[in-house]
Structures are given as structure tokens and as C-alpha cells.
Amino acid sequence: MNAMSPLAAGVTITELAPTVRIALRLADISTAPGLALPVKVGERSAEGGRTVLCLGPDEWLIEAPEAGRDALFAALGAISVPHSAVEVSDREITLELEGPAVLTLLASGCPRDLARMPTGSGARTVFDSAQVVVTREAEDRFHLTIWRSFAPHVRAILDLATRELAAGL
Amino acid sequence: MLLIHCPYCEQDLPELEFAYAGEAHIARPADPSKLTDEEWRDFLFIRTNPRGVHFERWRHINGCARFFNAARETVSDRFLLTYKAGEPRPDVAKLTGVAQ
Ligand SMILES: [Zn+2]
């Protein structure tokens, strides 16, 4: 159906391959020097394929390719103070949204003003009542990380909004 | 949409990311067994419920996940100030410019 083509909608949605994800809780970032933890909520560091997003004052989401698993686990194992590092790789799936209409598409479910989100940063927020993590990979490319059980709900809204965009609504 | 300033994220963010969590600055009694039934009832259930400035807890649950406190005008639903958990209750007169 021509009206559903990504070209007409101005945005494409791609489900990304599985990746290693760690939810880290830690009181003092100086105790994990090997992880390049950003300090400010929303900031994200990227280094050798690994990214670290600061979700809260003592909480980070670390994503790494499968090939970087051992190096990441070694860095986590070197932390010598009480902390929590939980592997949540399978808990979420990530959708890549890309195209000139990406902000309009995200606005179909996310109340946050994502036009103000700087490229290279991210945040935990909400998408039609499902908690999600949004990161801005480029001016017109976002990643949406969704808890697996909420993913069909979020995807259905995104697909509907894509059809509406393609139809010029 | 109502925007709420999160003192941890340092941004004005949509109300949908937040959850209300009751009146602020209610300290749990240090020795509960010493309280009379009336005092325990007051601690559990009796709230100020003002028409005017209300100090209340909020949680940025779909965000940084922190609890923080807010001073909100209950008539206009305007947030006068938000501040981090553990900080002292601000002076109402300074917030509104009116002595109470
Ligand atoms: Zn926050």
C-alpha cells in the first residue's frame, strides 16, 4: 500500500538487534573510574561502542555490543564499594526511529519536548503511559528503548501514527 | 500541559512523568509506642489540607525516579517552588510575598 511507504511518512521504524544492557546503581561515581559515568541526569557518554546514560542522580543505563560484554563485566567487577549492577539485556527492546518527521512521530505518545533534547543525550520518560528510555542519536534519529511487554502497545501507536503521517494527517 | 520543575533533572518537564505523593515534612514519630491512639491517628490521617500554599511530595517516577518536595498554590494549581528531599521547608511569606 503506497500510503504506508516510509518515504511518504517521512520516518522509518527499525527494531535493533539485541545488545548488552546493565542497570547500574552507585552512590559515588569516583568509585567506578573505568566506566566514564556521566554526572548530570540526561547526559550520555560513548566510548568504544559502549554508551552510558545517566538516568538519575545514582542510576545509569549501560549499553554495549555483545563483543564488549567481557570488558564491561570486568569494569563492573572492579567496583569495590556496595552497588547494584543488574543485567537487563532481555528486559527491553530498542526501536530506531529515523527521518524528517521523527519528532512528530514521537509526539504521538511522548509528552516531553524532544526538540529540546540535545543530540547525544537521553532520558527516561513515558510513551502513552509506558515507561521508555529515549536517546537522541542524531538530529533526526532517535532510539526508543521499551520494556518488552509494553513494546506491542508502543509499536501499535507508532505504526498508526506512521500511517497517519503518510496520509498527510 | 502542566510543567513541573524537577530539582534533580533541573528541567521543566510534563506532569505525566510525575506522581503525587502526599503532604511533605511529616516526620515519623521517633518512638511510636509512646503515642496515644489520638496522636497516632493524627500522624497517620490528619493533614493540613490548606486553601493556599501546600507543601507536598512528588516523585519523578517516569524520569530520574527521585522524590522531591514542592510548594503548590492549591487554588491556582501553580507550583511556586520545588526543592530536593531533605531540604528545609521554605518560608511561605517569601514565596507569596504575603505574611501568613
Ligand atoms: Zn527528575
Short mmCIF file of C-alpha atoms and ligand atoms in Angstrom, two decimals:
data_model
loop_
_atom_site.label_atom_id
_atom_site.label_comp_id
_atom_site.label_asym_id
_atom_site.label_seq_id
_atom_site.Cartn_x
_atom_site.Cartn_y
_atom_site.Cartn_z
CA MET A 1 0.00 0.00 0.00
CA ASN A 2 1.62 3.16 -1.23
CA ALA A 3 0.26 5.41 1.53
CA MET A 4 2.20 3.38 4.10
CA SER A 5 5.62 3.76 2.50
CA PRO A 6 8.27 5.22 4.80
CA LEU A 7 9.06 7.81 2.14
CA ALA A 8 5.54 9.22 2.34
CA ALA A 9 5.54 9.14 6.15
CA GLY A 10 8.94 10.81 6.46
CA VAL A 11 10.09 8.32 9.07
CA THR A 12 11.23 4.69 9.32
CA ILE A 13 10.97 2.35 12.33
CA THR A 14 13.54 -0.44 12.75
CA GLU A 15 13.84 -2.93 15.60
CA LEU A 16 17.51 -3.14 16.58
CA ALA A 17 19.43 -6.35 17.29
CA PRO A 18 19.80 -7.43 20.94
CA THR A 19 22.51 -5.68 22.93
CA VAL A 20 24.03 -5.99 26.41
CA ARG A 21 22.24 -3.73 28.92
CA ILE A 22 23.18 -3.11 32.54
CA ALA A 23 21.14 -1.14 35.10
CA LEU A 24 23.73 0.33 37.49
CA ARG A 25 23.03 1.95 40.87
CA LEU A 26 26.04 3.53 42.56
CA ALA A 27 26.42 6.32 45.14
CA ASP A 28 29.75 7.83 44.11
CA ILE A 29 31.00 7.86 40.51
CA SER A 30 34.63 8.19 41.56
CA THR A 31 34.42 4.54 42.69
CA ALA A 32 33.93 3.35 39.07
CA PRO A 33 36.68 5.13 37.12
CA GLY A 34 36.66 2.52 34.32
CA LEU A 35 33.11 3.28 33.19
CA ALA A 36 33.15 7.00 32.24
CA LEU A 37 29.89 7.60 34.13
CA PRO A 38 28.31 10.96 33.23
CA VAL A 39 27.29 13.07 36.24
CA LYS A 40 24.26 15.02 35.08
CA VAL A 41 20.83 13.44 34.53
CA GLY A 42 20.31 13.07 30.77
CA GLU A 43 23.99 13.07 29.85
CA ARG A 44 25.42 10.16 27.93
CA SER A 45 28.98 9.06 27.29
CA ALA A 46 30.06 6.93 24.34
CA GLU A 47 33.33 5.06 24.15
CA GLY A 48 34.31 2.08 22.00
CA GLY A 49 30.74 1.12 21.13
CA ARG A 50 29.65 1.30 24.77
CA THR A 51 27.26 4.03 25.88
CA VAL A 52 26.38 5.09 29.43
CA LEU A 53 23.26 7.17 30.03
CA CYS A 54 22.68 8.91 33.38
CA LEU A 55 19.01 8.19 34.22
CA GLY A 56 19.01 9.62 37.75
CA PRO A 57 21.45 11.01 40.34
CA ASP A 58 22.66 7.48 41.20
CA GLU A 59 21.39 5.43 38.27
CA TRP A 60 22.83 4.61 34.85
CA LEU A 61 21.84 2.52 31.83
CA ILE A 62 24.87 0.97 30.16
CA GLU A 63 24.58 -0.47 26.65
CA ALA A 64 27.36 -2.40 24.95
CA PRO A 65 27.70 -4.68 21.92
CA GLU A 66 27.89 -8.42 22.66
CA ALA A 67 31.61 -8.31 21.81
CA GLY A 68 32.14 -5.81 24.62
CA ARG A 69 30.46 -7.94 27.28
CA ASP A 70 33.63 -9.26 28.94
CA ALA A 71 35.30 -5.85 29.11
CA LEU A 72 32.14 -4.33 30.59
CA PHE A 73 31.76 -7.09 33.20
CA ALA A 74 35.43 -6.69 34.13
CA ALA A 75 34.93 -2.95 34.66
CA LEU A 76 31.84 -3.62 36.80
CA GLY A 77 33.69 -6.28 38.76
CA ALA A 78 36.40 -3.75 39.63
CA ILE A 79 33.95 -1.63 41.64
CA SER A 80 34.83 -2.31 45.27
CA VAL A 81 32.05 -0.43 47.09
CA PRO A 82 28.44 -1.58 47.60
CA HIS A 83 26.47 -1.12 44.37
CA SER A 84 23.89 -2.81 42.18
CA ALA A 85 24.65 -3.91 38.63
CA VAL A 86 21.82 -5.90 37.09
CA GLU A 87 21.89 -7.32 33.60
CA VAL A 88 18.63 -6.29 31.89
CA SER A 89 19.59 -7.11 28.29
CA ASP A 90 16.42 -9.10 27.62
CA ARG A 91 14.09 -6.77 29.55
CA GLU A 92 13.78 -4.23 26.75
CA ILE A 93 13.80 -3.89 23.01
CA THR A 94 15.09 -0.86 21.15
CA LEU A 95 13.41 0.73 18.15
CA GLU A 96 15.31 3.10 15.90
CA LEU A 97 13.17 5.94 14.54
CA GLU A 98 14.66 7.98 11.75
CA GLY A 99 13.53 10.63 9.31
CA PRO A 100 12.50 14.27 8.99
CA ALA A 101 9.12 13.58 10.68
CA VAL A 102 10.62 11.76 13.67
CA LEU A 103 9.71 14.47 16.22
CA THR A 104 6.09 14.46 15.05
CA LEU A 105 6.01 10.67 15.30
CA LEU A 106 7.38 10.67 18.85
CA ALA A 107 4.92 13.39 19.85
CA SER A 108 2.12 10.89 19.15
CA GLY A 109 2.83 9.34 22.55
CA CYS A 110 5.59 11.20 24.39
CA PRO A 111 4.67 14.38 26.32
CA ARG A 112 8.28 15.57 26.65
CA ASP A 113 9.52 18.34 24.32
CA LEU A 114 12.06 16.21 22.47
CA ALA A 115 13.00 19.04 20.09
CA ARG A 116 14.92 20.46 23.08
CA MET A 117 16.82 17.21 23.72
CA PRO A 118 20.45 17.71 22.58
CA THR A 119 21.92 15.14 20.20
CA GLY A 120 23.93 12.59 22.17
CA SER A 121 21.79 12.83 25.30
CA GLY A 122 18.77 10.89 26.51
CA ALA A 123 16.22 10.44 29.27
CA ARG A 124 13.74 8.11 30.84
CA THR A 125 10.24 9.33 30.10
CA VAL A 126 6.83 7.96 29.23
CA PHE A 127 5.13 6.95 25.96
CA ASP A 128 1.37 6.67 26.26
CA SER A 129 1.75 5.55 29.92
CA ALA A 130 4.52 3.01 29.17
CA GLN A 131 7.90 3.90 30.67
CA VAL A 132 10.58 4.23 27.97
CA VAL A 133 14.13 5.48 27.54
CA VAL A 134 14.62 7.93 24.67
CA THR A 135 18.04 8.78 23.29
CA ARG A 136 18.82 11.21 20.50
CA GLU A 137 21.39 9.63 18.19
CA ALA A 138 21.35 12.37 15.55
CA GLU A 139 19.30 15.43 14.60
CA ASP A 140 16.57 13.23 13.05
CA ARG A 141 17.34 9.82 14.60
CA PHE A 142 16.13 8.59 18.00
CA HIS A 143 16.28 5.29 19.86
CA LEU A 144 13.27 4.24 21.89
CA THR A 145 14.00 1.54 24.47
CA ILE A 146 10.81 -0.13 25.67
CA TRP A 147 10.10 -2.79 28.29
CA ARG A 148 9.38 -5.92 26.29
CA SER A 149 5.80 -6.42 27.50
CA PHE A 150 4.87 -2.82 26.62
CA ALA A 151 6.54 -2.95 23.20
CA PRO A 152 3.49 -4.18 21.21
CA HIS A 153 1.40 -1.33 22.66
CA VAL A 154 4.02 1.31 21.81
CA ARG A 155 4.67 -0.19 18.38
CA ALA A 156 0.96 -0.20 17.54
CA ILE A 157 0.71 3.53 18.29
CA LEU A 158 3.87 4.27 16.29
CA ASP A 159 2.61 2.25 13.32
CA LEU A 160 -0.75 4.01 13.40
CA ALA A 161 0.92 7.42 13.63
CA THR A 162 3.20 6.48 10.72
CA ARG A 163 0.14 5.68 8.59
CA GLU A 164 -1.42 8.99 9.58
CA LEU A 165 1.75 10.85 8.64
CA ALA A 166 1.87 9.03 5.30
CA ALA A 167 -1.75 10.00 4.66
CA GLY A 168 -0.88 13.63 5.37
CA LEU A 169 -2.91 13.89 8.60
CA MET B 1 0.06 20.61 29.87
CA LEU B 2 1.27 21.45 33.39
CA LEU B 3 5.06 21.59 33.60
CA ILE B 4 6.84 20.68 36.84
CA HIS B 5 10.43 21.63 37.58
CA CYS B 6 12.41 18.60 38.77
CA PRO B 7 15.20 19.77 41.11
CA TYR B 8 17.31 16.73 40.18
CA CYS B 9 16.88 16.88 36.38
CA GLU B 10 16.96 20.71 36.52
CA GLN B 11 14.33 20.95 33.78
CA ASP B 12 10.64 21.82 33.44
CA LEU B 13 9.01 18.52 32.45
CA PRO B 14 5.45 17.35 31.70
CA GLU B 15 3.20 16.42 34.60
CA LEU B 16 2.65 12.94 33.07
CA GLU B 17 6.19 11.99 34.16
CA PHE B 18 5.39 12.72 37.83
CA ALA B 19 3.37 11.16 40.63
CA TYR B 20 1.89 12.96 43.63
CA ALA B 21 2.95 11.51 46.99
CA GLY B 22 1.05 13.34 49.74
CA GLU B 23 1.90 16.12 52.17
CA ALA B 24 5.60 16.84 52.82
CA HIS B 25 7.52 17.34 56.08
CA ILE B 26 5.59 14.76 58.11
CA ALA B 27 8.16 13.11 60.36
CA ARG B 28 7.52 9.60 61.61
CA PRO B 29 7.38 9.58 65.43
CA ALA B 30 10.73 8.60 66.96
CA ASP B 31 9.07 6.28 69.48
CA PRO B 32 5.67 5.11 68.14
CA SER B 33 4.85 3.02 71.22
CA LYS B 34 4.75 6.19 73.36
CA LEU B 35 1.97 7.73 71.26
CA THR B 36 -1.66 7.81 72.33
CA ASP B 37 -4.24 6.49 69.88
CA GLU B 38 -5.24 10.09 69.09
CA GLU B 39 -1.64 11.11 68.33
CA TRP B 40 -1.16 8.04 66.13
CA ARG B 41 -4.42 8.79 64.29
CA ASP B 42 -3.24 12.37 63.70
CA PHE B 43 0.11 11.16 62.37
CA LEU B 44 -1.50 8.68 60.00
CA PHE B 45 -4.57 10.50 58.74
CA ILE B 46 -4.81 14.17 59.68
CA ARG B 47 -3.41 16.54 57.07
CA THR B 48 -3.43 20.33 56.79
CA ASN B 49 -5.41 20.41 53.50
CA PRO B 50 -4.93 24.18 53.11
CA ARG B 51 -6.60 26.60 50.75
CA GLY B 52 -3.39 28.25 49.63
CA VAL B 53 0.24 27.17 49.73
CA HIS B 54 0.64 23.43 50.26
CA PHE B 55 3.96 21.67 50.81
CA GLU B 56 3.81 18.28 49.18
CA ARG B 57 5.91 15.37 47.97
CA TRP B 58 6.19 14.44 44.33
CA ARG B 59 8.09 11.69 42.60
CA HIS B 60 9.64 11.97 39.15
CA ILE B 61 8.67 8.36 38.62
CA ASN B 62 8.91 8.32 34.80
CA GLY B 63 12.21 10.18 34.82
CA CYS B 64 15.03 10.30 37.34
CA ALA B 65 12.80 8.42 39.86
CA ARG B 66 13.64 10.81 42.75
CA PHE B 67 11.23 12.01 45.42
CA PHE B 68 11.30 15.78 45.93
CA ASN B 69 9.15 18.45 47.59
CA ALA B 70 7.04 21.21 46.08
CA ALA B 71 5.17 24.28 47.30
CA ARG B 72 1.96 24.48 45.30
CA GLU B 73 -0.85 27.01 45.45
CA THR B 74 -3.96 24.81 45.76
CA VAL B 75 -6.35 27.46 44.41
CA SER B 76 -4.49 28.23 41.18
CA ASP B 77 -2.62 24.87 40.93
CA ARG B 78 0.55 26.91 40.36
CA PHE B 79 3.86 25.47 41.52
CA LEU B 80 5.70 28.19 43.48
CA LEU B 81 8.86 26.19 44.07
CA THR B 82 10.28 22.68 44.03
CA TYR B 83 13.23 21.59 46.15
CA LYS B 84 15.20 18.45 46.91
CA ALA B 85 14.08 15.96 49.56
CA GLY B 86 15.69 16.68 52.92
CA GLU B 87 15.92 20.45 52.40
CA PRO B 88 14.07 22.62 54.95
CA ARG B 89 10.54 23.87 54.33
CA PRO B 90 10.78 27.30 52.63
CA ASP B 91 9.19 30.40 54.15
CA VAL B 92 5.64 30.88 52.79
CA ALA B 93 5.84 34.69 53.12
CA LYS B 94 8.92 34.76 50.89
CA LEU B 95 7.16 32.57 48.29
CA THR B 96 3.95 34.55 48.05
CA GLY B 97 5.03 37.99 49.25
CA VAL B 98 2.20 37.83 51.80
CA ALA B 99 2.64 37.32 55.54
CA GLN B 100 0.52 34.41 56.76
ZN ZN C 1 13.87 14.30 37.70
#
